[in-house]
Amino acid sequence: MSSGGYVLGVDVGGTFTDLALIRLADGRAFYHKTSSTPADPSVAVAQGIETLLGQTGVEPREVQYFGHGTTVATNAVITGRTARTGLITTQGFRDILEIRRQRQPHNYDIRLNKPAPPVARHLRRELRERVYLSPDAPVAPDPAALDPILADFKREGVEAVAVCFLHSYVRPAHEALIAQAVRERFPEAFTCASHEVLAEFREYERISTTALNAALGPVMSRYLEHLEKSAGAMGLAAPKILQSNGGVASAREAGNHAVRTLVSGPAAGVTGAACLAVAVGIRDIITFDVGGTSTDVCLVENGQPLISRQRDFHGFPVRFPMLDVHSVGAGGGSIAWVDEGGFLHVGPQSAGADPGPACYDRGGALPTVTDANVVLGRLPPDALLGGRMPIRAELARRAIQERVAAPMGLSLEEAAQGILTILNENLMQAIRVISVEKGFDPRKFTLVAFGGGGPLLASVLARELDIEAVMVPAHPGLLCAHGLLVADVRSDFSLSRLANLRQAGVSGINAGFADLQRSVDAWFDLERIAPGARRVERALDLRYAGQSHELTVPVQRDEFRDGDLAALIARFREEHVRVYGYAPDGAVQIVTYRITARTPVTGHTAAAEAAPASAPGSARTGSRRVHFRESGGFVDCPIYDRARLQPGARIDGPAILEQMDTTTVVLPGQIMRVQADGNLLLTFVSA
């Protein structure tokens, strides 16, 4: 069956590992889904690849590209399994991680404990060093002062060292000197300097980002080294790792900048969904990715996912351009529980892949969202994954009866429906965070549902939010793996240089971009990207003098000329009006120069597979009793094999559509149509 080259995408989630293989000659896609192995995610990756290649008859040498999305960094932060880290900083500033921004985590609870810093205080050390923004002469650090610090670090079992001096974004030479000395004298430790990670002002955010990068460096480097060896042993190309910005990087760069992979897994789904929606002419979407452990949502406007410059992880900020994905602890494995007051909660705790929901019969006894869907008939009562994963419905019923129904005095069905109702409230709040709270009306967007649980839950969510249409991709449970194949190789560079815009002038702007371009060119050379394939996008962070926050304004010119300043100021004021509703005539200040460097990787998407010519009735596989609140209880609901539905087919709800990687629920009052590209479009009947 093998013919021509292939590209491979592998996305590791908390519950399942998804794989997509696309043949370049004709765009035909082959998919596989297997349970994740949380103890060592690379085990499921290797097993899944071997199974998929075996099923398709593809030789590893035929795989020209291997894209990989991972949750290793995220899980390390959540579980606290990061490397023991030391910090070297400017004298008098080691407690920045404790002082933070002098804000309480909660405005009305002064007793609430702050999260533990990524570096313990006794491992935060100071050197006499200073760079002044005034004309005062700088004070260079003495490398000899490192000897007792590094001796202590070795005795303490430190695995990583972060070097972060106060104004290194202006003069990185001091940091570079000390970082090089640490690497020479303490080679077994992972070492990073803040100007290599984030060359921007705001010392707290920079030191937090650098410290987390150091703490994650050994974890990610070990994992990626193991992954590269496994890929090499199988004869595969070296993997490219998806970053939080939606672009991929080499394993070397991902290991050195591990903090940039903290949203790797969710970014894959957003990238795939945006590409898919744009291809069919839908440019404004909300992505709805439901896995076993969490749900990730992101708003895409005019085909471009919204970007966030900063995000908190475990209570500490990471400042780096990343897709503005909002995650909540709500997924198929989310555990339902009743508190001491008799109130029902769903999540954030999850049964994960092991032991999983009670119905998996792997030792789990706690009720989950998946168990509720089994009890209500929305999931098949005997097996998932196309029959490869047997389940026991009676275990789901027992778990919900004992843990939810009995304590709350409800019937089994009422308890199961209550679990889904609470879950839906959590999901609606997540959608509001990325839409309403940022000035967007969710009713103007299409909800793109994917992940193993997205199509199962999307219609109820859309109805509550008055979203008219839900789109379900052809392989929704595997879209994240497919998203890895359409992401560019990308890296983001920034450099803070605070100056009055008019005083800096054209020459000052060009000089700032020239300084940053040198780092960009070095990256292109290191990644061996041909000059003709190099793409750059430039932007400036601007603000009015005296403001605390800045706005990012894209700039198109490679080099500024006389007369460009007025146009730049006009664009800044337009953006200020859009965000804040007004724009004064005050002085404008340059804050940070930004360049995004990228090159396309594959550009290949899966071709739509023609379904066999048949009426919807021939795709019907039977019926079962399914509970719908809209119908007042259980009804006989037709069940369809989605793979046998041809483009143009229409089904009026209620209906259940089953496929290997997910189940799609069509509510009463909904119409489902199969589009020409194989996607499903679900719309509500107008009243």
mmCIF file with all atom_site columns, C-alpha atoms in Angstrom, residues 479-560:
data_model
loop_
_atom_site.group_PDB
_atom_site.id
_atom_site.type_symbol
_atom_site.label_atom_id
_atom_site.label_alt_id
_atom_site.label_comp_id
_atom_site.label_asym_id
_atom_site.label_entity_id
_atom_site.label_seq_id
_atom_site.pdbx_PDB_ins_code
_atom_site.Cartn_x
_atom_site.Cartn_y
_atom_site.Cartn_z
_atom_site.occupancy
_atom_site.B_iso_or_equiv
_atom_site.pdbx_formal_charge
_atom_site.auth_seq_id
_atom_site.auth_comp_id
_atom_site.auth_asym_id
_atom_site.auth_atom_id
_atom_site.pdbx_PDB_model_num
ATOM 1  C CA . LEU A 1 479 ? -7.311 16.874 15.086 1.00 0.00 ? 479 LEU A CA 1
ATOM 2  C CA . CYS A 1 480 ? -4.458 17.787 17.440 1.00 0.00 ? 480 CYS A CA 1
ATOM 3  C CA . ALA A 1 481 ? -2.204 15.254 15.711 1.00 0.00 ? 481 ALA A CA 1
ATOM 4  C CA . HIS A 1 482 ? -3.215 16.703 12.348 1.00 0.00 ? 482 HIS A CA 1
ATOM 5  C CA . GLY A 1 483 ? -2.547 20.241 13.575 1.00 0.00 ? 483 GLY A CA 1
ATOM 6  C CA . LEU A 1 484 ? 1.099  19.329 14.069 1.00 0.00 ? 484 LEU A CA 1
ATOM 7  C CA . LEU A 1 485 ? 1.427  18.865 10.316 1.00 0.00 ? 485 LEU A CA 1
ATOM 8  C CA . VAL A 1 486 ? 0.314  22.371 9.333  1.00 0.00 ? 486 VAL A CA 1
ATOM 9  C CA . ALA A 1 487 ? 2.396  24.363 11.846 1.00 0.00 ? 487 ALA A CA 1
ATOM 10 C CA . ASP A 1 488 ? 5.355  26.447 10.660 1.00 0.00 ? 488 ASP A CA 1
ATOM 11 C CA . VAL A 1 489 ? 8.826  26.236 12.141 1.00 0.00 ? 489 VAL A CA 1
ATOM 12 C CA . ARG A 1 490 ? 8.742  29.380 14.256 1.00 0.00 ? 490 ARG A CA 1
ATOM 13 C CA . SER A 1 491 ? 10.622 31.339 16.875 1.00 0.00 ? 491 SER A CA 1
ATOM 14 C CA . ASP A 1 492 ? 9.779  34.682 18.499 1.00 0.00 ? 492 ASP A CA 1
ATOM 15 C CA . PHE A 1 493 ? 12.399 37.298 19.382 1.00 0.00 ? 493 PHE A CA 1
ATOM 16 C CA . SER A 1 494 ? 12.018 40.428 21.482 1.00 0.00 ? 494 SER A CA 1
ATOM 17 C CA . LEU A 1 495 ? 14.221 43.224 22.767 1.00 0.00 ? 495 LEU A CA 1
ATOM 18 C CA . SER A 1 496 ? 13.193 46.012 25.155 1.00 0.00 ? 496 SER A CA 1
ATOM 19 C CA . ARG A 1 497 ? 14.552 49.476 24.345 1.00 0.00 ? 497 ARG A CA 1
ATOM 20 C CA . LEU A 1 498 ? 12.508 52.189 26.083 1.00 0.00 ? 498 LEU A CA 1
ATOM 21 C CA . ALA A 1 499 ? 12.579 55.485 24.159 1.00 0.00 ? 499 ALA A CA 1
ATOM 22 C CA . ASN A 1 500 ? 10.347 58.342 23.045 1.00 0.00 ? 500 ASN A CA 1
ATOM 23 C CA . LEU A 1 501 ? 9.188  57.437 19.536 1.00 0.00 ? 501 LEU A CA 1
ATOM 24 C CA . ARG A 1 502 ? 9.830  60.842 17.941 1.00 0.00 ? 502 ARG A CA 1
ATOM 25 C CA . GLN A 1 503 ? 13.163 61.253 19.713 1.00 0.00 ? 503 GLN A CA 1
ATOM 26 C CA . ALA A 1 504 ? 14.299 57.803 18.586 1.00 0.00 ? 504 ALA A CA 1
ATOM 27 C CA . GLY A 1 505 ? 13.224 58.649 15.064 1.00 0.00 ? 505 GLY A CA 1
ATOM 28 C CA . VAL A 1 506 ? 13.646 56.539 11.969 1.00 0.00 ? 506 VAL A CA 1
ATOM 29 C CA . SER A 1 507 ? 17.314 55.831 12.680 1.00 0.00 ? 507 SER A CA 1
ATOM 30 C CA . GLY A 1 508 ? 16.600 54.662 16.223 1.00 0.00 ? 508 GLY A CA 1
ATOM 31 C CA . ILE A 1 509 ? 13.839 52.276 15.103 1.00 0.00 ? 509 ILE A CA 1
ATOM 32 C CA . ASN A 1 510 ? 16.013 50.822 12.364 1.00 0.00 ? 510 ASN A CA 1
ATOM 33 C CA . ALA A 1 511 ? 18.896 50.370 14.804 1.00 0.00 ? 511 ALA A CA 1
ATOM 34 C CA . GLY A 1 512 ? 16.652 48.525 17.274 1.00 0.00 ? 512 GLY A CA 1
ATOM 35 C CA . PHE A 1 513 ? 15.357 46.132 14.633 1.00 0.00 ? 513 PHE A CA 1
ATOM 36 C CA . ALA A 1 514 ? 18.898 45.629 13.313 1.00 0.00 ? 514 ALA A CA 1
ATOM 37 C CA . ASP A 1 515 ? 20.080 44.559 16.778 1.00 0.00 ? 515 ASP A CA 1
ATOM 38 C CA . LEU A 1 516 ? 17.233 42.048 17.014 1.00 0.00 ? 516 LEU A CA 1
ATOM 39 C CA . GLN A 1 517 ? 17.670 40.844 13.430 1.00 0.00 ? 517 GLN A CA 1
ATOM 40 C CA . ARG A 1 518 ? 21.147 39.574 14.258 1.00 0.00 ? 518 ARG A CA 1
ATOM 41 C CA . SER A 1 519 ? 19.609 37.072 16.695 1.00 0.00 ? 519 SER A CA 1
ATOM 42 C CA . VAL A 1 520 ? 17.010 36.133 14.083 1.00 0.00 ? 520 VAL A CA 1
ATOM 43 C CA . ASP A 1 521 ? 19.659 35.499 11.419 1.00 0.00 ? 521 ASP A CA 1
ATOM 44 C CA . ALA A 1 522 ? 21.684 33.376 13.847 1.00 0.00 ? 522 ALA A CA 1
ATOM 45 C CA . TRP A 1 523 ? 18.586 31.276 14.549 1.00 0.00 ? 523 TRP A CA 1
ATOM 46 C CA . PHE A 1 524 ? 17.853 30.802 10.844 1.00 0.00 ? 524 PHE A CA 1
ATOM 47 C CA . ASP A 1 525 ? 21.456 29.673 10.320 1.00 0.00 ? 525 ASP A CA 1
ATOM 48 C CA . LEU A 1 526 ? 21.364 27.296 13.295 1.00 0.00 ? 526 LEU A CA 1
ATOM 49 C CA . GLU A 1 527 ? 18.120 25.731 12.060 1.00 0.00 ? 527 GLU A CA 1
ATOM 50 C CA . ARG A 1 528 ? 19.641 25.435 8.562  1.00 0.00 ? 528 ARG A CA 1
ATOM 51 C CA . ILE A 1 529 ? 16.792 27.291 6.907  1.00 0.00 ? 529 ILE A CA 1
ATOM 52 C CA . ALA A 1 530 ? 17.555 28.354 3.343  1.00 0.00 ? 530 ALA A CA 1
ATOM 53 C CA . PRO A 1 531 ? 17.546 32.127 2.712  1.00 0.00 ? 531 PRO A CA 1
ATOM 54 C CA . GLY A 1 532 ? 14.650 31.838 0.253  1.00 0.00 ? 532 GLY A CA 1
ATOM 55 C CA . ALA A 1 533 ? 12.444 30.103 2.849  1.00 0.00 ? 533 ALA A CA 1
ATOM 56 C CA . ARG A 1 534 ? 12.952 32.674 5.593  1.00 0.00 ? 534 ARG A CA 1
ATOM 57 C CA . ARG A 1 535 ? 9.921  34.729 6.636  1.00 0.00 ? 535 ARG A CA 1
ATOM 58 C CA . VAL A 1 536 ? 9.872  37.503 9.234  1.00 0.00 ? 536 VAL A CA 1
ATOM 59 C CA . GLU A 1 537 ? 7.083  39.562 10.781 1.00 0.00 ? 537 GLU A CA 1
ATOM 60 C CA . ARG A 1 538 ? 7.935  42.709 12.720 1.00 0.00 ? 538 ARG A CA 1
ATOM 61 C CA . ALA A 1 539 ? 6.031  44.553 15.416 1.00 0.00 ? 539 ALA A CA 1
ATOM 62 C CA . LEU A 1 540 ? 6.553  47.249 18.035 1.00 0.00 ? 540 LEU A CA 1
ATOM 63 C CA . ASP A 1 541 ? 5.154  47.432 21.554 1.00 0.00 ? 541 ASP A CA 1
ATOM 64 C CA . LEU A 1 542 ? 4.068  51.060 22.024 1.00 0.00 ? 542 LEU A CA 1
ATOM 65 C CA . ARG A 1 543 ? 2.404  53.032 24.807 1.00 0.00 ? 543 ARG A CA 1
ATOM 66 C CA . TYR A 1 544 ? 1.716  56.576 25.835 1.00 0.00 ? 544 TYR A CA 1
ATOM 67 C CA . ALA A 1 545 ? 4.387  58.016 28.112 1.00 0.00 ? 545 ALA A CA 1
ATOM 68 C CA . GLY A 1 546 ? 3.399  57.258 31.697 1.00 0.00 ? 546 GLY A CA 1
ATOM 69 C CA . GLN A 1 547 ? 1.279  54.217 30.886 1.00 0.00 ? 547 GLN A CA 1
ATOM 70 C CA . SER A 1 548 ? 2.042  50.871 32.522 1.00 0.00 ? 548 SER A CA 1
ATOM 71 C CA . HIS A 1 549 ? 0.916  48.636 29.661 1.00 0.00 ? 549 HIS A CA 1
ATOM 72 C CA . GLU A 1 550 ? 1.665  48.632 25.972 1.00 0.00 ? 550 GLU A CA 1
ATOM 73 C CA . LEU A 1 551 ? -0.053 47.617 22.742 1.00 0.00 ? 551 LEU A CA 1
ATOM 74 C CA . THR A 1 552 ? 1.553  45.593 19.957 1.00 0.00 ? 552 THR A CA 1
ATOM 75 C CA . VAL A 1 553 ? 1.432  47.237 16.538 1.00 0.00 ? 553 VAL A CA 1
ATOM 76 C CA . PRO A 1 554 ? 2.542  45.239 13.459 1.00 0.00 ? 554 PRO A CA 1
ATOM 77 C CA . VAL A 1 555 ? 4.957  47.031 11.139 1.00 0.00 ? 555 VAL A CA 1
ATOM 78 C CA . GLN A 1 556 ? 5.430  45.963 7.541  1.00 0.00 ? 556 GLN A CA 1
ATOM 79 C CA . ARG A 1 557 ? 8.561  47.775 6.463  1.00 0.00 ? 557 ARG A CA 1
ATOM 80 C CA . ASP A 1 558 ? 11.981 46.120 6.533  1.00 0.00 ? 558 ASP A CA 1
ATOM 81 C CA . GLU A 1 559 ? 13.441 49.572 7.042  1.00 0.00 ? 559 GLU A CA 1
ATOM 82 C CA . PHE A 1 560 ? 11.708 52.723 8.229  1.00 0.00 ? 560 PHE A CA 1
#
